[in-house]
XYZ file of C-alpha atoms in Angstrom:
579
model
C 0.000 0.000 0.000
C 1.585 3.360 -1.012
C 2.387 5.756 1.779
C 0.320 8.967 1.781
C 2.177 11.998 0.466
C 3.372 14.503 3.011
C 1.162 17.586 3.163
C 2.502 20.739 1.578
C 2.209 22.684 4.833
C 4.287 20.011 6.602
C 6.879 20.076 3.831
C 7.012 23.858 4.100
C 7.434 23.657 7.881
C 10.285 21.153 7.629
C 11.960 23.184 4.896
C 11.718 26.348 6.977
C 13.105 24.566 10.032
C 15.995 23.211 7.957
C 16.750 26.660 6.547
C 16.601 28.241 10.002
C 18.874 25.545 11.466
C 21.363 25.900 8.608
C 21.424 29.690 8.937
C 21.913 29.472 12.697
C 24.742 26.938 12.363
C 26.498 28.924 9.668
C 26.081 32.144 11.615
C 27.393 30.509 14.782
C 30.366 28.987 12.958
C 31.274 32.283 11.305
C 30.900 34.102 14.613
C 33.080 31.535 16.379
C 35.709 31.798 13.635
C 35.727 35.572 13.922
C 35.966 35.420 17.724
C 38.779 32.862 17.481
C 40.690 35.075 15.060
C 40.147 38.085 17.281
C 41.384 36.272 20.404
C 44.435 34.965 18.513
C 45.284 38.432 17.244
C 44.909 39.833 20.729
C 47.247 37.111 22.065
C 49.845 37.889 19.387
C 49.674 41.613 20.149
C 49.940 40.927 23.852
C 52.935 38.639 23.266
C 54.551 41.273 21.051
C 54.082 43.934 23.721
C 55.594 41.722 26.426
C 58.492 40.723 24.167
C 59.270 44.377 23.431
C 59.195 45.168 27.134
C 61.606 42.351 27.989
C 63.884 43.133 25.030
C 64.182 46.762 26.047
C 65.149 45.936 29.681
C 68.695 47.372 30.135
C 69.713 44.605 32.516
C 68.712 41.881 30.078
C 70.430 43.666 27.212
C 73.674 43.930 29.187
C 73.513 40.341 30.446
C 72.799 38.908 26.982
C 75.630 40.989 25.493
C 78.024 39.753 28.147
C 77.131 36.095 27.501
C 77.400 36.639 23.747
C 80.988 37.967 24.148
C 82.080 34.841 26.059
C 83.542 31.896 24.277
C 80.903 29.212 24.002
C 77.692 29.051 25.963
C 77.526 28.654 29.750
C 76.223 25.279 30.953
C 72.504 24.867 31.766
C 72.933 25.061 35.608
C 74.830 28.333 35.255
C 72.189 29.775 32.933
C 69.385 28.597 35.222
C 70.916 30.488 38.094
C 71.786 33.529 36.028
C 70.038 36.909 35.834
C 68.583 36.306 32.337
C 66.622 33.246 33.451
C 65.437 35.047 36.561
C 64.218 38.089 34.600
C 62.463 35.940 31.986
C 60.684 33.796 34.585
C 59.622 36.872 36.519
C 58.050 38.361 33.386
C 56.313 35.053 32.556
C 54.851 34.607 35.995
C 53.816 38.262 36.194
C 51.922 38.224 32.848
C 50.692 34.638 32.739
C 52.438 33.926 29.481
C 52.922 30.363 28.293
C 56.650 30.938 27.968
C 59.267 33.711 27.859
C 62.463 32.497 26.174
C 65.686 34.424 25.501
C 68.431 33.322 23.100
C 71.819 34.644 22.099
C 72.801 35.793 18.635
C 73.128 32.150 17.486
C 69.707 30.998 18.671
C 70.865 29.123 21.797
C 68.505 29.378 24.740
C 69.663 31.582 27.609
C 66.274 31.506 29.395
C 63.392 29.056 29.151
C 60.579 27.751 31.427
C 62.116 24.262 31.167
C 65.653 24.485 32.627
C 66.589 21.246 30.904
C 66.366 22.981 27.531
C 68.770 25.793 28.422
C 71.789 26.018 26.133
C 69.999 24.225 23.307
C 68.957 25.669 20.000
C 65.376 26.939 19.775
C 62.845 24.688 18.033
C 61.509 27.437 15.749
C 63.337 29.511 13.198
C 64.827 32.662 14.850
C 66.330 34.089 11.649
C 63.754 36.871 11.172
C 64.238 38.280 14.669
C 68.022 37.813 14.543
C 67.923 39.888 11.354
C 66.527 42.758 13.391
C 62.811 42.351 12.534
C 59.876 41.688 14.828
C 57.435 38.915 13.996
C 54.296 37.253 15.366
C 53.839 33.524 15.022
C 51.448 30.666 15.622
C 53.295 27.402 15.766
C 54.048 24.366 17.857
C 57.225 24.363 19.896
C 58.645 22.142 22.599
C 55.930 23.231 25.045
C 53.074 22.792 22.566
C 51.019 25.010 20.241
C 51.180 28.691 20.973
C 50.575 32.161 19.599
C 53.513 34.456 20.212
C 56.034 37.007 19.042
C 59.823 37.301 18.537
C 61.655 40.599 19.146
C 65.417 41.242 18.684
C 67.596 42.275 21.650
C 70.078 45.007 20.812
C 73.380 45.768 22.547
C 73.106 48.386 25.299
C 74.913 51.073 23.360
C 73.661 50.160 19.881
C 70.366 50.118 17.976
C 71.617 47.933 15.182
C 73.737 45.194 16.813
C 71.505 42.191 17.613
C 72.867 40.170 20.541
C 69.827 37.910 21.012
C 66.056 37.602 20.761
C 63.078 37.428 23.131
C 60.382 34.899 22.262
C 57.049 35.176 24.107
C 54.112 32.832 23.617
C 50.616 32.217 24.944
C 49.230 28.692 24.950
C 46.560 27.853 22.345
C 44.848 25.767 24.980
C 44.335 28.849 27.121
C 43.150 30.655 24.038
C 40.661 27.840 23.458
C 39.419 28.169 27.020
C 38.978 31.884 26.522
C 37.152 31.166 23.249
C 34.941 28.665 25.062
C 33.981 31.341 27.552
C 33.238 33.800 24.750
C 31.399 31.254 22.609
C 28.711 30.556 25.227
C 26.804 33.773 24.408
C 27.135 32.857 20.753
C 25.429 29.510 21.270
C 22.804 31.067 23.517
C 22.052 33.618 20.824
C 21.985 30.907 18.165
C 19.655 28.785 20.304
C 17.308 31.717 20.804
C 17.316 32.418 17.079
C 16.559 28.755 16.379
C 13.628 28.718 18.795
C 12.317 31.967 17.313
C 12.603 30.505 13.828
C 10.754 27.346 14.870
C 7.944 29.376 16.448
C 7.725 31.637 13.398
C 7.607 28.568 11.148
C 4.697 27.096 13.099
C 2.817 30.389 12.992
C 3.480 30.708 9.269
C 2.234 27.164 8.749
C -1.019 27.937 10.554
C -1.526 31.118 8.557
C -0.802 29.258 5.326
C -3.423 26.666 6.231
C -5.956 29.424 6.942
C -5.209 31.255 3.699
C -5.433 28.084 1.582
C -8.418 26.714 3.535
C -6.419 23.561 4.153
C -6.004 22.870 0.429
C -2.862 21.486 -1.132
C -1.162 23.316 -4.073
C -2.401 20.676 -6.503
C -5.946 21.170 -5.274
C -5.628 24.954 -5.512
C -4.306 24.674 -9.075
C -7.194 22.389 -10.017
C -9.694 24.763 -8.421
C -8.256 27.727 -10.326
C -8.524 25.901 -13.656
C -12.041 24.711 -12.841
C -13.077 28.194 -11.713
C -11.847 29.817 -14.926
C -13.502 27.120 -17.042
C -16.829 27.361 -15.194
C -17.031 31.123 -14.727
C -16.092 31.939 -18.316
C -17.968 29.028 -19.853
C -21.462 29.624 -18.468
C -24.081 32.117 -19.632
C -25.189 32.831 -16.066
C -23.674 35.774 -14.245
C -21.671 34.900 -11.141
C -20.708 37.428 -8.478
C -18.581 36.281 -5.545
C -18.581 38.418 -2.396
C -15.857 37.522 0.113
C -16.415 37.423 3.868
C -14.734 40.835 4.225
C -17.346 42.466 1.971
C -15.373 42.782 -1.285
C -16.203 41.441 -4.731
C -13.862 38.533 -5.422
C -15.478 37.213 -8.629
C -17.291 39.138 -11.361
C -17.393 36.961 -14.448
C -17.908 38.044 -18.061
C -21.593 37.089 -18.058
C -22.234 39.311 -15.006
C -20.414 42.188 -16.732
C -22.588 41.725 -19.821
C -25.904 41.385 -17.976
C -25.285 44.328 -15.637
C -23.437 46.400 -18.274
C -20.555 47.007 -15.875
C -16.765 46.518 -16.128
C -14.992 43.981 -13.981
C -15.699 45.052 -10.393
C -13.358 42.569 -8.697
C -11.842 44.122 -5.583
C -14.610 46.733 -5.211
C -16.396 46.910 -1.840
C -19.779 45.223 -2.282
C -21.573 48.031 -0.439
C -20.200 50.616 -2.915
C -20.524 48.553 -6.092
C -22.674 50.113 -8.873
C -25.115 47.189 -9.023
C -28.896 47.136 -8.404
C -29.806 47.456 -4.747
C -31.898 44.292 -4.966
C -28.703 42.246 -5.370
C -27.199 43.785 -2.250
C -30.419 43.052 -0.357
C -29.980 39.359 -1.172
C -26.759 39.239 0.838
C -28.099 40.850 3.995
C -27.608 38.710 7.123
C -31.378 38.329 7.494
C -31.957 37.383 3.830
C -33.271 33.874 3.158
C -31.057 31.831 0.850
C -34.019 30.312 -0.976
C -35.391 33.700 -2.066
C -35.033 34.563 -5.750
C -35.964 37.928 -7.193
C -36.646 39.325 -10.640
C -35.253 42.669 -11.677
C -34.560 44.731 -14.763
C -30.963 45.651 -15.490
C -29.395 46.784 -18.735
C -32.647 46.283 -20.646
C -32.886 42.639 -19.551
C -35.121 40.779 -17.125
C -32.877 38.972 -14.664
C -33.634 36.376 -12.035
C -31.163 36.634 -9.153
C -30.484 34.378 -6.199
C -27.807 34.240 -3.524
C -26.242 31.400 -1.591
C -23.931 31.378 1.402
C -20.499 29.919 0.602
C -19.097 27.631 3.294
C -16.046 25.383 3.410
C -15.600 23.110 6.411
C -17.869 25.390 8.459
C -15.769 28.431 7.484
C -17.696 31.427 6.135
C -16.332 32.328 2.683
C -18.973 34.948 1.825
C -21.786 34.929 -0.747
C -22.295 33.757 -4.326
C -24.880 35.723 -6.340
C -26.247 34.054 -9.496
C -27.836 36.024 -12.360
C -29.952 34.401 -15.087
C -31.245 36.213 -18.166
C -34.994 35.737 -18.624
C -35.612 38.502 -21.173
C -36.176 36.201 -24.120
C -38.366 33.962 -21.990
C -40.516 36.947 -20.973
C -40.823 38.088 -24.586
C -41.672 34.573 -25.742
C -44.262 34.245 -22.982
C -45.934 37.490 -24.077
C -45.933 36.381 -27.702
C -47.428 33.029 -26.747
C -50.084 34.830 -24.731
C -50.886 36.906 -27.797
C -51.032 33.794 -29.995
C -53.291 32.082 -27.489
C -55.570 35.117 -27.411
C -55.733 35.197 -31.180
C -56.466 31.473 -31.268
C -59.383 32.004 -28.903
C -60.619 34.833 -31.077
C -60.361 32.704 -34.195
C -62.337 29.901 -32.565
C -65.082 32.400 -31.811
C -64.967 33.646 -35.396
C -65.238 30.088 -36.637
C -68.623 29.787 -34.968
C -69.615 33.102 -36.526
C -68.562 31.845 -39.974
C -70.585 28.692 -39.448
C -73.673 30.734 -38.560
C -73.164 32.951 -41.595
C -72.841 29.928 -43.890
C -76.005 28.400 -42.428
C -77.806 31.676 -43.070
C -76.635 31.790 -46.695
C -77.553 28.147 -47.211
C -81.033 28.726 -45.779
C -81.714 31.769 -47.964
C -80.612 29.916 -51.063
C -82.737 26.906 -50.216
C -85.873 29.065 -50.137
C -84.909 30.902 -53.307
C -84.115 34.300 -51.791
C -81.177 34.980 -54.093
C -81.346 38.741 -53.859
C -81.211 38.601 -50.077
C -78.166 36.325 -50.350
C -76.453 38.918 -52.578
C -77.288 41.707 -50.142
C -76.094 39.624 -47.190
C -72.765 38.830 -48.889
C -72.289 42.499 -49.805
C -72.689 43.416 -46.167
C -70.119 40.822 -45.110
C -67.623 42.140 -47.690
C -68.166 45.699 -46.501
C -67.409 45.013 -42.838
C -64.796 42.332 -43.418
C -64.756 38.611 -42.767
C -63.358 38.983 -39.242
C -64.616 41.406 -36.642
C -62.476 41.964 -33.540
C -64.159 43.765 -30.633
C -62.040 46.902 -31.243
C -63.730 50.176 -32.115
C -62.328 51.821 -35.262
C -59.930 48.943 -35.838
C -59.844 49.918 -39.538
C -57.542 52.816 -38.614
C -54.711 50.346 -38.134
C -53.311 49.497 -41.580
C -50.341 47.412 -40.440
C -51.311 43.693 -40.403
C -49.157 42.965 -37.383
C -50.730 45.749 -35.304
C -54.201 44.712 -36.502
C -53.722 41.144 -35.339
C -52.027 42.015 -32.059
C -54.413 44.800 -31.023
C -57.349 42.678 -32.161
C -56.229 39.855 -29.889
C -55.882 42.310 -27.017
C -59.392 43.550 -27.821
C -60.734 40.043 -27.389
C -59.032 39.777 -23.985
C -60.359 43.182 -22.919
C -63.871 42.326 -24.119
C -63.881 39.163 -22.005
C -63.186 41.377 -18.950
C -65.893 43.878 -19.856
C -63.531 46.539 -21.216
C -63.972 48.280 -24.546
C -60.730 48.692 -26.465
C -60.912 51.476 -29.035
C -58.545 53.091 -31.473
C -58.170 56.879 -31.204
C -59.085 59.050 -34.207
C -55.531 60.409 -34.565
C -54.130 56.950 -35.285
C -52.080 56.768 -38.483
C -49.488 54.093 -39.230
C -48.165 54.257 -42.781
C -45.078 52.074 -42.334
C -44.739 48.428 -41.448
C -43.547 47.204 -38.055
C -39.996 45.785 -38.309
C -39.245 45.088 -34.620
C -42.229 43.058 -33.433
C -40.586 41.799 -30.240
C -39.890 45.243 -28.765
C -43.225 46.574 -29.982
C -45.011 43.583 -28.442
C -43.281 44.083 -25.093
C -43.989 47.807 -24.822
C -47.461 47.919 -26.401
C -48.606 44.756 -24.658
C -47.530 46.039 -21.236
C -49.257 49.373 -21.701
C -52.537 47.796 -22.902
C -52.536 45.117 -20.192
C -51.892 47.692 -17.485
C -54.618 49.963 -18.864
C -57.127 47.089 -18.920
C -56.295 46.237 -15.302
C -56.697 49.896 -14.360
C -60.061 50.134 -16.112
C -61.300 46.963 -14.391
C -60.295 48.322 -10.971
C -61.609 51.853 -11.651
C -64.778 53.360 -10.219
C -66.115 54.774 -13.495
C -69.255 53.027 -14.845
C -67.813 53.298 -18.358
C -64.868 50.999 -18.759
C -62.662 51.606 -21.733
C -59.087 51.731 -22.965
C -58.120 54.017 -25.827
C -55.059 53.487 -27.993
C -53.538 55.891 -30.487
C -50.576 54.875 -32.671
C -48.654 57.174 -34.984
C -45.498 56.474 -36.951
C -42.926 59.118 -37.847
C -40.809 58.121 -40.862
C -37.027 58.523 -40.846
C -34.292 57.440 -43.215
C -32.835 54.987 -40.679
C -36.242 53.632 -39.614
C -39.481 55.182 -38.469
C -40.416 56.010 -34.881
C -43.582 54.484 -33.510
C -45.438 56.717 -31.021
C -47.952 54.953 -28.769
C -50.424 56.698 -26.431
C -52.602 54.643 -24.062
C -55.344 56.026 -21.816
C -57.924 54.325 -19.625
C -61.034 54.964 -17.553
C -59.372 54.064 -14.225
C -58.885 56.257 -11.178
C -55.414 57.544 -12.027
C -52.439 57.867 -9.699
C -52.869 58.333 -5.982
C -52.542 61.946 -4.912
C -48.942 62.964 -4.279
C -47.455 59.986 -6.113
C -44.182 60.762 -7.845
C -44.711 60.122 -11.591
C -41.295 58.465 -11.800
C -42.029 55.951 -9.071
C -44.389 54.007 -11.356
C -41.327 52.992 -13.397
C -39.524 51.555 -10.381
C -39.075 47.809 -10.251
C -41.654 46.152 -8.036
C -43.948 49.208 -7.828
C -47.601 48.424 -7.104
C -50.671 50.574 -6.490
C -52.817 47.830 -5.041
C -53.419 49.876 -1.893
C -54.579 53.036 -3.679
C -56.326 54.313 -6.820
C -55.473 52.205 -9.831
C -54.954 53.283 -13.424
C -52.338 52.641 -16.028
C -50.008 53.507 -13.220
C -50.777 50.044 -11.924
C -48.520 48.856 -14.698
C -46.001 47.578 -12.223
C -48.638 45.541 -10.423
C -50.058 44.222 -13.653
C -46.594 43.581 -14.956
C -46.060 41.582 -11.851
C -48.659 39.229 -13.273
C -47.311 39.098 -16.798
C -43.645 39.918 -16.477
C -42.795 38.991 -12.934
C -43.106 41.076 -9.783
C -43.692 44.607 -11.037
C -41.272 44.698 -13.947
C -43.604 45.673 -16.826
C -43.172 49.426 -17.035
C -39.532 49.260 -15.912
C -38.736 46.806 -18.698
C -40.764 48.785 -21.258
C -38.921 52.004 -20.416
C -35.491 50.331 -20.530
C -36.262 48.743 -23.906
C -37.461 52.084 -25.292
C -34.471 53.998 -23.936
C -32.086 51.390 -25.263
C -33.475 52.185 -28.731
C -33.148 55.930 -28.076
C -36.819 56.429 -27.154
C -38.699 56.618 -23.865
C -41.847 55.713 -21.940
C -43.306 58.496 -19.827
C -46.432 59.587 -18.006
C -48.399 62.351 -19.778
C -51.355 62.706 -17.385
C -51.727 61.317 -13.835
C -55.520 61.060 -14.151
C -58.277 61.722 -11.623
C -60.419 59.630 -9.301
C -63.543 58.501 -11.129
C -61.825 58.801 -14.483
C -60.412 59.426 -16.884
C -57.284 57.670 -15.717
C -53.620 58.182 -16.426
C -52.181 58.582 -19.916
C -48.876 57.003 -20.937
C -46.838 57.621 -24.046
C -44.088 55.461 -25.558
C -41.668 56.353 -28.363
C -39.908 53.497 -30.153
C -37.356 54.673 -32.758
C -36.345 52.434 -35.669
C -39.315 50.073 -35.333
C -41.088 50.791 -38.676
C -39.952 50.969 -42.269
C -41.449 51.991 -45.622
C -45.110 52.291 -46.564
C -47.113 49.141 -47.221
C -47.654 48.691 -50.942
C -51.322 47.862 -50.445
C -51.878 51.267 -48.889
C -50.252 52.994 -51.840
C -52.318 50.995 -54.292
C -55.490 51.719 -52.383
C -54.685 55.413 -52.285
C -53.945 55.350 -55.991
C -57.218 53.606 -56.768
C -59.103 56.101 -54.679
C -57.405 58.932 -56.538
C -58.290 57.323 -59.849
C -61.861 56.790 -58.805
C -62.014 60.355 -57.718
């Protein structure tokens, strides 16, 4: 069975401990080497000073000169009892030196701590000092390793005649003992540094574990790749809010849906995003709640979830889903369903008309059949419950408004076309027109139903204004409702989630009605954003009065019509010809 791999944090801890230990050992060794060199240099300087002092003693200079003038060298007992040996030993004992040795001009010992070595040649080379030069040395002599100095002894009356040398040394063992005493603080300091490094390594390990949430580098790398792949590969907007209240993730879909640049690093409280999103991340917000809002001309469904990892709070994740196309498709399907219902009703009417024709023909009333058919041709084969529907020449508007007329008629509301209606072009943007016109009519119908006026009606006027880059469609909708509540800000009706359920209702109840069709009071807000995105607008013309007439809304939709229907031109031409 393979052994489990050591955790990265453990590897880091061991590596840090090894580095700290290596640094401490190297620092201690270098410090010890420097201290050793300093103590050795001090010993050499001290030996040189003592040697100079002994060499300059007049008595020693005279005694060494006298011995040098004699033939041969006195025997060891004579030298041991002589003044040179006595002076050298006195200096050694007084200063604690390892040895103080004096030789003649040939290098034979005249004074030495070991009397048995008197009269013998020194064990180290005395040539430099005998040549009149001072020197410091570190070598091993008859008494052992030492650090010392050699100084020439000059004749009493001369500064150039060398009659002997003074050699002073301090034992390396004593130097080692001195180093041992000095090295203790070094090791104490090194030990303290090592303990500090160990403690710092443990603290760093704990912080590393907190920062990485206990994940290994391989896991972090995998998470980063997965995060990039997921966040950039989905159509849903993702906003990550860290536990400290800053945006940590703001993917490309969120930037597109909210029409904002990358807001990563921005405080969530100051971010230029809809307030509804911030409300989702309040401490008292329920995670299951999802809201609908309008942003950037799109209907978005937003939800938020708390992010946790091993019971650690990582912040919030806000998800954004685009439901604009779904809302538009739903409205179109509603319109198709309404038209289907209307067509089923017309089918029954056709059947009754055919039965009437068949009955008249069966009894031979051919002239009445001709008159009946002429009447049908005059008023058209289909009759929507829309007053003055013939003012709408565009087939799309005819069908859509006719379907809305059927819906309004079922609720007891009369939908009529205003006398100023004139549409010469053909609708080229049916989706935007459906969204805006449908919202305004639906809201007006709801307002008329809830109004206190005995006459319940909705009036629609449509006018197109041709331009080279596409005509502008102007839509005015009025109703018989009770208008806006007194003191209501006209702009508040365009706020997301606005409802007038508690007060007078008119077209201003668009938000409430839109809550039924578009999701939680988004109708007028979405209609205005769509119009403004095209360069137009939706605005309130009249707030209305209690008892009617109600409020009046106007929408302008640039670049939604084009050209003049050929049938209209032909009809106009025929009328001119007939005239």
